[in-house]
Amino acid sequence: MTTESMSRPLIEVDRLYTEISAGGRTFDVLRGVSFHLNVGERLGIVGESGSGKSMTALSIMRLLPRAASIRSGRILFNGQDISSISAQDLAPIRGSAIGMVFQDPMTSLNPLLKIERQLTDGMEYHRGLTHADARRRALELLERVKVPRAAQVLASYPHQLSGGMRQRVAIAMALSCRPKLLIADEPTTALDVTVQAEVIALLQELTAQEETSVIFISHSLDLVAEYCDRVCVMYAGRIVESASTGQLVQTPRHPYTNDLIDAVPDIDAEQITRFRAIGGQPPQPGALPNGCPYHPRCARAEGICREREPLMEDSGRAVACWFSNHSSKEAGNNVG
Amino acid sequence: MAAADQIRQGAESSPTTERRKLRGRNFPVLAFIFLVSVVLVGVAGPLILPLDAFSGTLMTALKRPVWMEGGSWSYPLGTDQLGRDILSRLIVGARITVIIAIAGVFVSAIVGTSIGLLAGYLGGLIDTILMRITDAMLAIPMLVLGLALAAATGAGVVNVIFVTTAVTWAFFARLVRGEVLHIRELDYIKAAEIAGFPQRRILLRHILPNVFTPLLVMASLQIGNTIILASSLSFLGLGVPEPLPEWGLMLANSRDYITFAPHLVVMPAIALGLMVLSCNVIGDWLRDRFDPELDHLR
């Protein structure tokens, strides 16, 4: 990872609005999401269920459910806007430049095809390999994702493998065509904690080798902090804070980020205290409160928070909060 | 298919007894034996025919079956009003019935599956148009629609297959569309889309094989339906033409004799009844075995 390649953006999302229609109503699930990702960089997107983090990934991949569609905004991939190009033009980009790992390894592999078919298909189709070559590469891939007895796994059906194994196979599949961008949508949520750590370590190792950029989506700030260079925190369809991992964890500026950090139980704490849960529910898309969408749950909310929604203020640190000038840890005492 | 089955049930295998309870009844041996023998007899047909099924003399007309007074082993199930051997006619009839049932369901499944796949996968306006047509087909009683079509096309084995297809494809279309709607949202379809495969390949390689299990169950249940429909058409004179001994047609031709030669009616009726019953029993068993949730196929 040279500094030069690090500073070249691979993907730039610019004021992305994605809407969904249900029951005759249409509302935005993404409300102007903007971020960029440099070559070789690992970006984490954190938020609660319904915050729009998966919708962001699906919008980039153009895999939105039928009821949803991109209303406006641009998604530049290597300088090309992929938010509006035709499916025919999109197919080769998706196939060779983007890979995706899903949450549930139960459903991310076709139950009726052997692992060998699923791994070699893409390589034969996109890279024109013969089956023998593709198979050799598949074996290599399985070994790289640390699957024991790779030859035997190739001849298996998905249901014969454990969840951890299936997720490794899914990672191998996502990486089989050497993508420039890997989107991992909660890739460890369905796994045991011990397997989680292994899968994260694996992702870290593999993506570092190939300089793959990663968008890592998770509801766990902990995992993201461990793995990513930079973190975007999403709330109610917007990014509310974006910073490098170190800054974000040490000096969170947005009260929501702060609350998220407080909600993680600290296993090393000398004194065992009850961890603090965030009260209330995240708002439903289409039923956002006036003003800042976080104000009903925010301990520091004041008059202005109920009236006007703060916009992303990008001066070094990007935070969408009326009180973002202060680190919220101190601000809690000074302002509140 | 065993793989898909296991996945639906959850890969962790439960004790055998528990699983048997979950999956319901045992394998229907009798129905299976009956069906297989009808198919074998139908295929072997002319080779094992005891007597001529198409001609007889009035001298031998209306003989009773062997177990009744006046019956003889030369005509084990008796003869009809024209002196033709009923057993031979049933055997030839089995052949016609099997051909119509298999061809009818096969063509119907292909037509219905294609329409269901397209509607479910492409969605939008195509889906709406195809499914409204499907709903309209399902709203008209099968026999009424079948009669109208049969009256328009005329009698004949091929025409009967056409009519049964036209009347039953909607069942397949609706089933397949529903399954596709479910499967297309699964991650492995998304993964295939990300992999940049063309739609045709995703449909044929990833979606179609995964709707195969419910399709098989539906097909086995539709066989009974198709046989009844075909026989009803023949009974009403719009199906298989004379002198072919289609079972429904045999019933129709012998109903004048029901009071003094009831075996003329009873024999084809039993054959028809057992055939449909066997198909349905096996269909039920397949449904229970492959997916306890497929109750809506009933």
XYZ file of C-alpha atoms in Angstrom:
634
model
C 0.000 0.000 0.000
C 1.816 3.070 -1.202
C 0.622 6.483 -0.186
C 0.124 7.281 -3.853
C -2.344 4.480 -4.489
C -4.047 5.149 -1.179
C -5.034 8.620 -2.240
C -6.638 7.620 -5.541
C -10.408 7.194 -5.066
C -11.828 3.890 -6.316
C -15.398 4.713 -5.569
C -17.123 8.000 -4.883
C -20.719 8.146 -3.768
C -22.182 11.602 -4.195
C -25.457 12.703 -2.596
C -27.151 9.361 -3.126
C -30.897 9.265 -2.570
C -32.604 5.870 -2.671
C -36.341 5.657 -2.302
C -38.662 2.794 -1.525
C -42.375 2.559 -2.172
C -44.638 0.555 0.067
C -48.376 0.660 0.508
C -48.792 3.508 -1.959
C -46.295 5.736 -0.163
C -42.814 6.591 -1.289
C -40.075 7.655 1.054
C -36.310 7.963 1.073
C -34.303 5.278 2.813
C -31.050 6.957 1.828
C -31.102 10.722 2.219
C -28.036 12.071 0.507
C -25.287 9.613 1.326
C -21.823 10.763 0.257
C -18.512 9.067 0.859
C -15.430 8.006 -1.000
C -13.161 5.032 -0.805
C -9.551 5.018 -1.918
C -7.702 2.155 -3.529
C -6.647 -0.357 -0.908
C -8.608 1.371 1.827
C -10.996 -0.350 4.214
C -14.119 1.600 5.029
C -16.527 0.559 7.739
C -20.191 1.512 7.708
C -21.855 1.212 11.088
C -25.447 1.677 12.126
C -28.497 0.063 13.633
C -30.965 -2.028 11.644
C -32.835 0.249 9.266
C -30.172 2.947 9.252
C -29.584 2.385 5.549
C -26.210 0.655 5.646
C -27.316 -2.386 3.655
C -29.310 -0.162 1.300
C -26.101 1.726 0.592
C -24.356 -1.510 -0.408
C -27.298 -2.711 -2.482
C -27.500 0.662 -4.222
C -23.843 0.466 -5.191
C -24.336 -3.059 -6.505
C -27.671 -2.111 -8.098
C -29.216 -5.097 -6.341
C -32.037 -3.144 -4.739
C -35.304 -4.956 -4.052
C -38.053 -4.330 -6.593
C -39.803 -1.677 -4.541
C -36.635 0.405 -4.170
C -34.807 2.560 -6.671
C -32.076 5.183 -6.831
C -33.763 8.582 -7.073
C -30.725 10.776 -7.562
C -27.049 10.998 -6.903
C -23.956 9.587 -8.521
C -21.853 6.524 -7.865
C -18.478 6.882 -9.540
C -16.519 3.671 -9.866
C -13.055 4.346 -11.263
C -14.448 7.622 -12.533
C -17.415 6.027 -14.332
C -20.938 6.704 -13.095
C -22.503 3.284 -12.481
C -25.700 4.560 -10.903
C -27.512 4.871 -14.202
C -25.762 2.686 -16.791
C -27.625 -0.219 -18.396
C -27.602 -3.728 -16.983
C -25.551 -4.895 -19.979
C -22.826 -2.374 -19.276
C -22.946 -3.049 -15.577
C -22.550 -6.843 -15.803
C -18.828 -6.918 -16.692
C -18.028 -4.326 -13.990
C -19.872 -6.309 -11.377
C -18.391 -9.599 -12.483
C -14.776 -8.615 -12.644
C -14.374 -5.592 -10.386
C -16.749 -6.035 -7.456
C -17.200 -8.969 -5.118
C -19.673 -9.317 -2.300
C -19.826 -11.433 0.836
C -23.249 -11.810 2.406
C -24.459 -12.124 5.948
C -25.904 -15.614 5.906
C -23.701 -18.322 4.409
C -26.753 -20.623 4.508
C -28.337 -18.777 1.604
C -25.365 -17.339 -0.232
C -24.464 -20.623 -1.903
C -26.756 -22.459 -4.315
C -27.845 -25.621 -2.473
C -28.019 -27.697 -5.649
C -24.553 -27.089 -7.081
C -21.291 -28.521 -5.857
C -18.731 -26.053 -4.527
C -16.511 -26.795 -7.527
C -19.170 -25.595 -10.008
C -19.932 -22.488 -8.007
C -16.295 -21.500 -7.721
C -15.234 -22.267 -11.284
C -18.290 -20.903 -13.124
C -17.342 -17.265 -12.731
C -13.713 -17.789 -13.638
C -14.607 -19.763 -16.752
C -17.175 -17.204 -17.780
C -15.301 -13.975 -17.127
C -11.691 -14.921 -17.496
C -12.068 -17.586 -20.152
C -10.188 -20.219 -18.169
C -10.559 -23.874 -19.101
C -12.262 -25.985 -16.483
C -8.989 -27.604 -15.458
C -7.331 -24.203 -14.931
C -10.331 -22.849 -13.094
C -10.359 -25.893 -10.868
C -6.686 -25.477 -10.062
C -7.299 -21.834 -9.195
C -10.327 -22.833 -7.086
C -8.150 -25.223 -5.092
C -5.605 -22.444 -4.587
C -8.329 -20.066 -3.457
C -9.724 -22.547 -0.957
C -6.262 -23.050 0.455
C -5.807 -19.305 0.719
C -9.026 -18.960 2.690
C -7.673 -21.760 4.886
C -10.193 -24.445 4.085
C -8.755 -27.800 5.123
C -9.000 -30.733 2.681
C -9.766 -28.390 -0.216
C -10.176 -31.143 -2.815
C -12.822 -32.806 -0.709
C -14.643 -29.523 -0.152
C -14.712 -28.909 -3.908
C -16.686 -32.112 -4.331
C -19.176 -31.235 -1.570
C -22.559 -29.603 -1.577
C -23.041 -26.525 0.646
C -25.166 -28.365 3.214
C -22.274 -30.703 3.949
C -20.147 -27.814 5.232
C -20.298 -25.898 8.502
C -21.290 -22.239 8.624
C -17.695 -21.067 8.978
C -16.587 -23.222 6.041
C -19.432 -21.952 3.891
C -18.489 -18.365 4.661
C -14.883 -19.094 3.692
C -16.108 -20.585 0.427
C -18.260 -17.489 -0.103
C -15.204 -15.292 0.461
C -13.224 -17.402 -1.998
C -16.029 -16.953 -4.525
C -16.139 -13.206 -4.007
C -12.377 -12.980 -4.506
C -12.169 -15.469 -7.378
C -12.114 -12.830 -10.095
C -9.683 -10.549 -8.209
C -12.149 -7.730 -7.549
C -10.965 -4.198 -6.881
C -13.781 -3.694 -4.399
C -15.122 -6.159 -1.879
C -18.397 -5.387 -0.148
C -18.875 -7.390 3.026
C -22.411 -7.041 4.405
C -22.262 -8.224 8.016
C -20.118 -11.191 6.985
C -19.685 -12.460 10.513
C -23.079 -11.846 12.084
C -24.315 -15.390 11.495
C -21.137 -17.022 12.790
C -19.837 -18.133 16.177
C -17.666 -15.606 17.970
C -14.518 -17.694 17.586
C -15.164 -18.166 13.882
C -15.910 -14.433 13.576
C -12.385 -13.542 14.639
C -10.908 -16.023 12.172
C -12.986 -14.705 9.296
C -12.027 -11.102 10.095
C -8.352 -12.027 10.240
C -8.739 -13.809 6.933
C -10.408 -10.851 5.243
C -7.684 -8.584 6.555
C -4.910 -10.799 5.240
C -6.451 -11.446 1.817
C -7.429 -7.879 1.044
C -4.036 -6.556 2.132
C -2.283 -8.981 -0.239
C -4.213 -7.844 -3.285
C -4.771 -4.181 -2.373
C -8.494 -4.753 -2.501
C -10.664 -1.921 -1.248
C -13.283 -3.038 1.232
C -16.627 -1.692 2.362
C -17.342 -3.467 5.602
C -20.895 -3.166 6.834
C -21.687 -4.029 10.404
C -23.807 -3.046 13.356
C -20.853 -3.683 15.608
C -18.573 -0.693 16.035
C -16.140 -3.012 17.756
C -15.547 -5.220 14.738
C -15.354 -2.276 12.396
C -12.836 -0.494 14.598
C -10.686 -3.590 14.615
C -10.648 -4.019 10.869
C -11.195 -0.705 9.082
C -9.098 2.359 8.307
C -12.034 4.737 8.290
C -15.565 4.563 9.614
C -18.868 6.124 8.561
C -21.639 6.079 11.129
C -25.111 5.995 9.625
C -28.373 7.027 11.211
C -31.804 7.291 9.576
C -30.502 7.130 6.013
C -27.655 9.611 6.466
C -24.034 9.468 7.388
C -23.841 11.388 10.657
C -20.140 11.099 11.333
C -17.164 10.048 9.309
C -13.590 9.893 10.526
C -10.536 7.705 10.698
C -11.030 4.797 13.060
C -8.657 6.135 15.718
C -10.224 9.587 15.846
C -13.735 8.210 15.825
C -13.217 5.833 18.704
C -11.110 8.192 20.835
C -12.929 11.449 20.264
C -16.396 10.820 18.909
C -18.075 14.079 17.903
C -21.608 12.942 17.242
C -23.643 11.999 20.318
C -24.880 8.888 18.495
C -21.329 7.654 17.904
C -20.608 8.339 21.523
C -23.659 6.378 22.639
C -22.690 3.511 20.360
C -19.260 3.356 21.955
C -20.766 3.474 25.427
C -23.108 0.649 24.530
C -20.194 -1.742 24.028
C -19.479 -3.589 27.274
C -15.850 -3.281 28.286
C -14.504 -6.653 29.215
C -11.241 -5.241 30.609
C -12.897 -2.757 32.933
C -11.617 -2.920 36.503
C -15.001 -2.228 37.872
C -17.923 -4.029 36.336
C -20.645 -1.551 35.489
C -23.885 -1.957 33.650
C -23.318 -0.985 30.036
C -25.495 1.762 28.754
C -28.072 0.878 26.113
C -29.408 3.593 23.835
C -33.015 4.260 24.797
C -35.846 4.218 22.300
C -36.041 2.912 18.769
C -34.427 4.138 15.575
C -37.044 6.026 13.537
C -38.879 4.283 10.715
C -37.965 5.532 7.269
C -40.872 7.731 6.187
C -41.710 8.681 9.762
C -38.698 10.769 10.709
C -39.075 13.296 13.495
C -38.643 16.979 12.710
C -35.177 18.390 13.101
C -32.287 16.090 13.846
C -33.555 12.501 13.508
C -31.562 11.506 16.586
C -32.944 14.166 18.914
C -35.638 11.986 20.590
C -32.899 9.647 21.813
C -30.157 12.189 22.310
C -29.233 13.231 25.840
C -27.938 16.563 24.622
C -30.857 17.649 22.436
C -31.844 21.319 22.630
C -34.345 23.561 20.921
C -32.554 23.803 17.630
C -32.232 20.014 17.374
C -36.025 19.680 17.311
C -36.446 22.288 14.602
C -33.689 21.979 12.028
C -31.718 19.022 10.816
C -27.972 19.595 11.065
C -26.085 19.071 7.839
C -22.775 17.348 7.396
C -20.132 19.876 8.203
C -16.886 18.955 6.552
C -14.020 20.759 8.210
C -11.448 18.087 8.811
C -13.922 15.942 10.674
C -17.312 15.362 9.092
C -20.109 15.455 11.651
C -23.816 16.202 11.343
C -24.613 17.697 14.734
C -25.347 21.222 15.967
C -22.815 20.773 18.725
C -20.091 19.146 16.664
C -17.462 21.759 17.510
C -16.825 20.060 20.764
C -15.950 16.475 21.238
C -19.213 15.198 22.628
C -17.455 13.649 25.580
C -16.480 17.067 26.898
C -19.481 18.764 25.392
C -21.701 16.676 27.579
C -20.446 18.708 30.560
C -19.963 22.102 28.969
C -23.124 22.507 26.982
C -25.616 20.152 28.559
C -33.112 -33.208 -4.622
C -32.160 -34.923 -1.438
C -29.811 -32.037 -0.826
C -32.461 -29.370 -1.205
C -34.716 -31.414 0.961
C -32.173 -31.664 3.703
C -31.531 -27.984 3.617
C -35.175 -27.148 3.982
C -35.406 -29.452 6.913
C -32.277 -27.989 8.449
C -29.006 -29.738 7.798
C -28.685 -31.006 11.343
C -30.350 -34.384 11.075
C -32.984 -35.217 13.643
C -33.609 -38.788 14.820
C -35.207 -40.951 12.160
C -38.466 -41.489 14.002
C -38.939 -37.794 14.505
C -38.329 -37.174 10.851
C -40.828 -39.835 9.860
C -43.426 -38.209 12.046
C -42.685 -34.871 10.458
C -42.920 -36.219 6.960
C -46.143 -38.094 7.531
C -47.098 -41.386 6.026
C -45.008 -44.245 4.728
C -44.312 -44.861 1.104
C -47.580 -45.865 -0.634
C -46.524 -49.293 -1.895
C -49.890 -50.405 -3.289
C -50.476 -47.240 -5.255
C -46.970 -47.417 -6.604
C -47.345 -51.061 -7.685
C -50.655 -50.299 -9.364
C -49.264 -47.322 -11.252
C -46.168 -49.161 -12.375
C -48.210 -52.112 -13.617
C -50.596 -49.847 -15.524
C -47.639 -48.113 -17.152
C -45.974 -51.459 -17.972
C -49.194 -52.879 -19.377
C -49.719 -49.705 -21.349
C -46.216 -49.859 -22.806
C -46.311 -53.589 -23.529
C -49.885 -53.202 -24.853
C -50.138 -55.119 -28.128
C -47.543 -57.721 -27.064
C -49.621 -59.076 -24.216
C -53.074 -58.431 -25.594
C -55.125 -61.595 -24.961
C -57.692 -60.900 -27.677
C -58.565 -58.335 -30.311
C -59.676 -55.116 -28.619
C -61.351 -53.671 -31.680
C -63.540 -56.398 -33.099
C -65.858 -59.029 -31.781
C -68.952 -60.879 -32.889
C -72.445 -60.411 -31.622
C -72.394 -64.125 -30.768
C -70.012 -63.338 -27.938
C -71.656 -60.040 -26.897
C -72.292 -59.162 -23.260
C -70.536 -62.164 -21.741
C -70.130 -61.900 -17.997
C -66.785 -61.904 -16.155
C -65.288 -65.225 -15.151
C -66.374 -65.098 -11.476
C -70.026 -64.630 -12.352
C -72.514 -67.151 -13.541
C -72.049 -67.859 -17.255
C -68.532 -66.378 -17.373
C -65.544 -68.157 -18.851
C -61.739 -67.838 -18.862
C -61.771 -67.010 -22.567
C -63.052 -63.538 -21.584
C -61.757 -62.970 -18.015
C -63.575 -59.639 -17.548
C -66.411 -60.412 -19.956
C -67.279 -58.777 -23.269
C -69.097 -55.595 -24.240
C -72.210 -55.025 -26.318
C -70.276 -55.685 -29.529
C -68.581 -58.812 -28.215
C -65.167 -57.223 -27.706
C -63.012 -58.513 -24.864
C -63.137 -55.979 -21.993
C -59.717 -56.904 -20.556
C -58.094 -56.281 -23.937
C -59.914 -52.988 -24.263
C -58.822 -51.904 -20.783
C -55.208 -52.674 -21.685
C -55.358 -50.606 -24.865
C -57.173 -47.944 -22.852
C -54.372 -47.948 -20.285
C -51.950 -47.077 -23.037
C -54.085 -44.131 -24.204
C -54.615 -42.934 -20.653
C -50.908 -43.107 -19.807
C -49.934 -41.281 -22.991
C -52.453 -38.515 -22.393
C -51.604 -38.173 -18.713
C -47.837 -38.033 -19.160
C -47.797 -35.944 -22.325
C -50.522 -33.632 -21.035
C -48.792 -32.959 -17.729
C -45.373 -32.708 -19.347
C -46.392 -30.122 -21.922
C -48.481 -28.280 -19.362
C -45.560 -28.185 -16.912
C -43.199 -26.851 -19.571
C -45.610 -24.128 -20.675
C -46.593 -23.190 -17.122
C -43.023 -23.239 -15.816
C -41.748 -21.012 -18.620
C -44.500 -18.491 -18.012
C -43.997 -18.624 -14.243
C -40.219 -18.199 -14.546
C -40.547 -15.205 -16.833
C -43.252 -13.562 -14.748
C -41.432 -14.120 -11.460
C -37.973 -13.159 -12.622
C -38.682 -10.253 -14.943
C -41.479 -8.781 -12.848
C -43.106 -5.463 -13.663
C -45.573 -5.188 -16.510
C -44.750 -8.637 -17.912
C -45.491 -10.185 -14.545
C -48.775 -8.313 -14.235
C -49.980 -9.290 -17.704
C -48.989 -12.949 -17.418
C -50.434 -13.343 -13.945
C -53.762 -11.705 -14.818
C -54.085 -14.179 -17.691
C -53.226 -16.967 -15.264
C -55.832 -15.760 -12.778
C -58.425 -15.635 -15.540
C -57.629 -19.221 -16.551
C -57.899 -20.406 -12.955
C -61.192 -18.583 -12.483
C -62.952 -20.578 -15.209
C -64.001 -24.091 -14.148
C -61.646 -26.602 -15.746
C -64.304 -28.731 -17.375
C -66.202 -25.798 -18.858
C -63.069 -24.350 -20.411
C -61.981 -27.810 -21.543
C -65.351 -28.458 -23.194
C -65.259 -25.179 -25.051
C -61.743 -25.798 -26.326
C -62.444 -29.436 -27.190
C -65.562 -28.423 -29.104
C -63.433 -25.982 -31.079
C -60.547 -28.347 -31.818
C -62.507 -31.555 -32.321
C -61.796 -35.065 -31.075
C -58.438 -36.847 -31.166
C -55.617 -37.844 -28.818
C -53.380 -34.909 -29.751
C -56.245 -32.482 -29.360
C -57.008 -33.868 -25.909
C -53.387 -33.283 -24.889
C -53.655 -29.737 -26.215
C -56.848 -29.111 -24.299
C -55.552 -30.485 -20.984
C -52.413 -28.375 -21.378
C -54.431 -25.249 -22.088
C -56.575 -25.875 -19.028
C -53.883 -26.836 -16.485
C -50.771 -24.763 -17.309
C -51.977 -21.964 -15.046
C -51.476 -24.132 -11.948
C -47.814 -24.560 -12.814
C -47.365 -20.921 -13.758
C -48.716 -19.728 -10.433
C -46.682 -22.183 -8.392
C -43.425 -21.486 -10.219
C -43.856 -17.718 -10.086
C -44.321 -17.870 -6.325
C -41.220 -20.005 -5.876
C -39.189 -17.723 -8.146
C -40.226 -14.654 -6.157
C -38.861 -16.359 -3.070
C -35.665 -17.712 -4.617
C -34.710 -14.569 -6.513
C -34.326 -12.700 -3.231
C -31.888 -15.270 -1.852
C -28.255 -14.290 -1.606
C -26.957 -16.872 -4.040
C -29.015 -15.311 -6.807
C -27.641 -11.896 -5.845
C -24.184 -13.439 -5.850
C -24.782 -14.775 -9.357
C -25.993 -11.350 -10.464
C -22.923 -9.705 -9.003
C -20.829 -12.311 -10.786
C -22.224 -10.703 -13.929
C -23.861 -13.793 -15.427
C -26.529 -13.102 -18.053
C -30.143 -13.410 -16.923
C -30.794 -16.490 -19.031
C -27.995 -18.349 -17.317
C -29.159 -17.318 -13.846
C -32.685 -18.441 -14.671
C -31.728 -21.818 -16.074
C -28.826 -22.656 -13.850
C -29.722 -21.214 -10.476
C -33.454 -20.638 -10.320
C -34.999 -23.439 -12.383
C -33.256 -26.332 -10.591
C -34.389 -24.902 -7.274
C -38.078 -24.894 -8.220
C -37.835 -28.492 -9.355
C -39.011 -30.121 -6.131
C -42.361 -28.324 -5.831
C -42.731 -28.726 -9.577
C -42.421 -32.492 -9.292
C -45.010 -32.603 -6.532
C -47.373 -30.432 -8.544
C -46.896 -32.592 -11.628
C -47.737 -35.791 -9.766
C -50.903 -34.208 -8.386
C -51.865 -32.864 -11.814
C -51.644 -36.324 -13.396
C -54.819 -37.404 -11.614
C -56.515 -34.164 -12.623
C -55.505 -34.594 -16.241
C -56.765 -38.184 -16.410
C -60.156 -37.151 -15.063
C -60.372 -34.213 -17.434
C -59.421 -36.338 -20.453
C -61.890 -39.067 -19.508
C -64.634 -36.527 -18.911
C -64.079 -35.105 -22.374
C -64.169 -38.583 -23.880
C -67.268 -39.429 -21.887
C -68.968 -36.387 -23.367
C -67.854 -37.340 -26.857
C -65.330 -34.504 -27.255
C -62.165 -36.370 -26.350
C -60.656 -39.543 -27.720
C -62.800 -40.747 -30.667
C -64.321 -44.163 -31.278
C -63.310 -46.923 -31.626
C -60.356 -46.262 -29.318
C -61.164 -47.800 -25.939
C -60.418 -44.795 -23.779
C -61.746 -45.562 -20.301
C -64.087 -42.587 -20.167
C -65.400 -43.441 -23.595
C -65.982 -47.057 -22.515
C -68.035 -45.725 -19.620
C -70.099 -43.534 -21.917
C -70.803 -46.287 -24.436
C -71.862 -48.813 -21.864
C -74.148 -46.719 -19.701
C -77.249 -47.955 -21.535
C -76.432 -51.469 -20.331
C -75.905 -50.594 -16.683
C -79.045 -52.387 -15.497
C -78.513 -55.812 -17.022
C -74.735 -55.882 -17.706
C -73.239 -53.688 -14.985
C -69.716 -55.077 -15.484
C -69.504 -53.013 -18.695
C -69.573 -49.873 -16.578
C -67.892 -51.191 -13.473
C -64.649 -52.397 -15.088
C -63.515 -49.121 -16.694
C -64.822 -47.199 -13.698
C -62.651 -49.236 -11.339
C -59.630 -48.846 -13.617
C -60.142 -45.100 -13.818
C -60.800 -44.712 -10.112
C -57.777 -46.725 -9.019
C -55.530 -44.901 -11.469
C -56.516 -41.437 -10.245
C -56.428 -42.548 -6.617
C -52.922 -43.967 -7.010
C -51.636 -40.798 -8.644
C -53.089 -38.630 -5.900
C -51.802 -40.843 -3.101
C -48.313 -40.758 -4.560
C -48.582 -37.016 -5.132
C -49.603 -36.489 -1.508
C -46.739 -38.610 -0.345
C -44.239 -36.697 -2.460
C -45.554 -33.422 -1.090
C -45.302 -34.584 2.514
C -41.883 -35.990 1.955
C -40.327 -33.078 0.152
C -41.939 -30.209 1.931
C -44.503 -30.217 4.689
C -45.144 -26.559 3.904
C -46.438 -27.215 0.409
C -49.989 -27.655 1.641
C -51.265 -25.131 -0.856
C -50.687 -27.665 -3.643
C -53.571 -29.736 -2.409
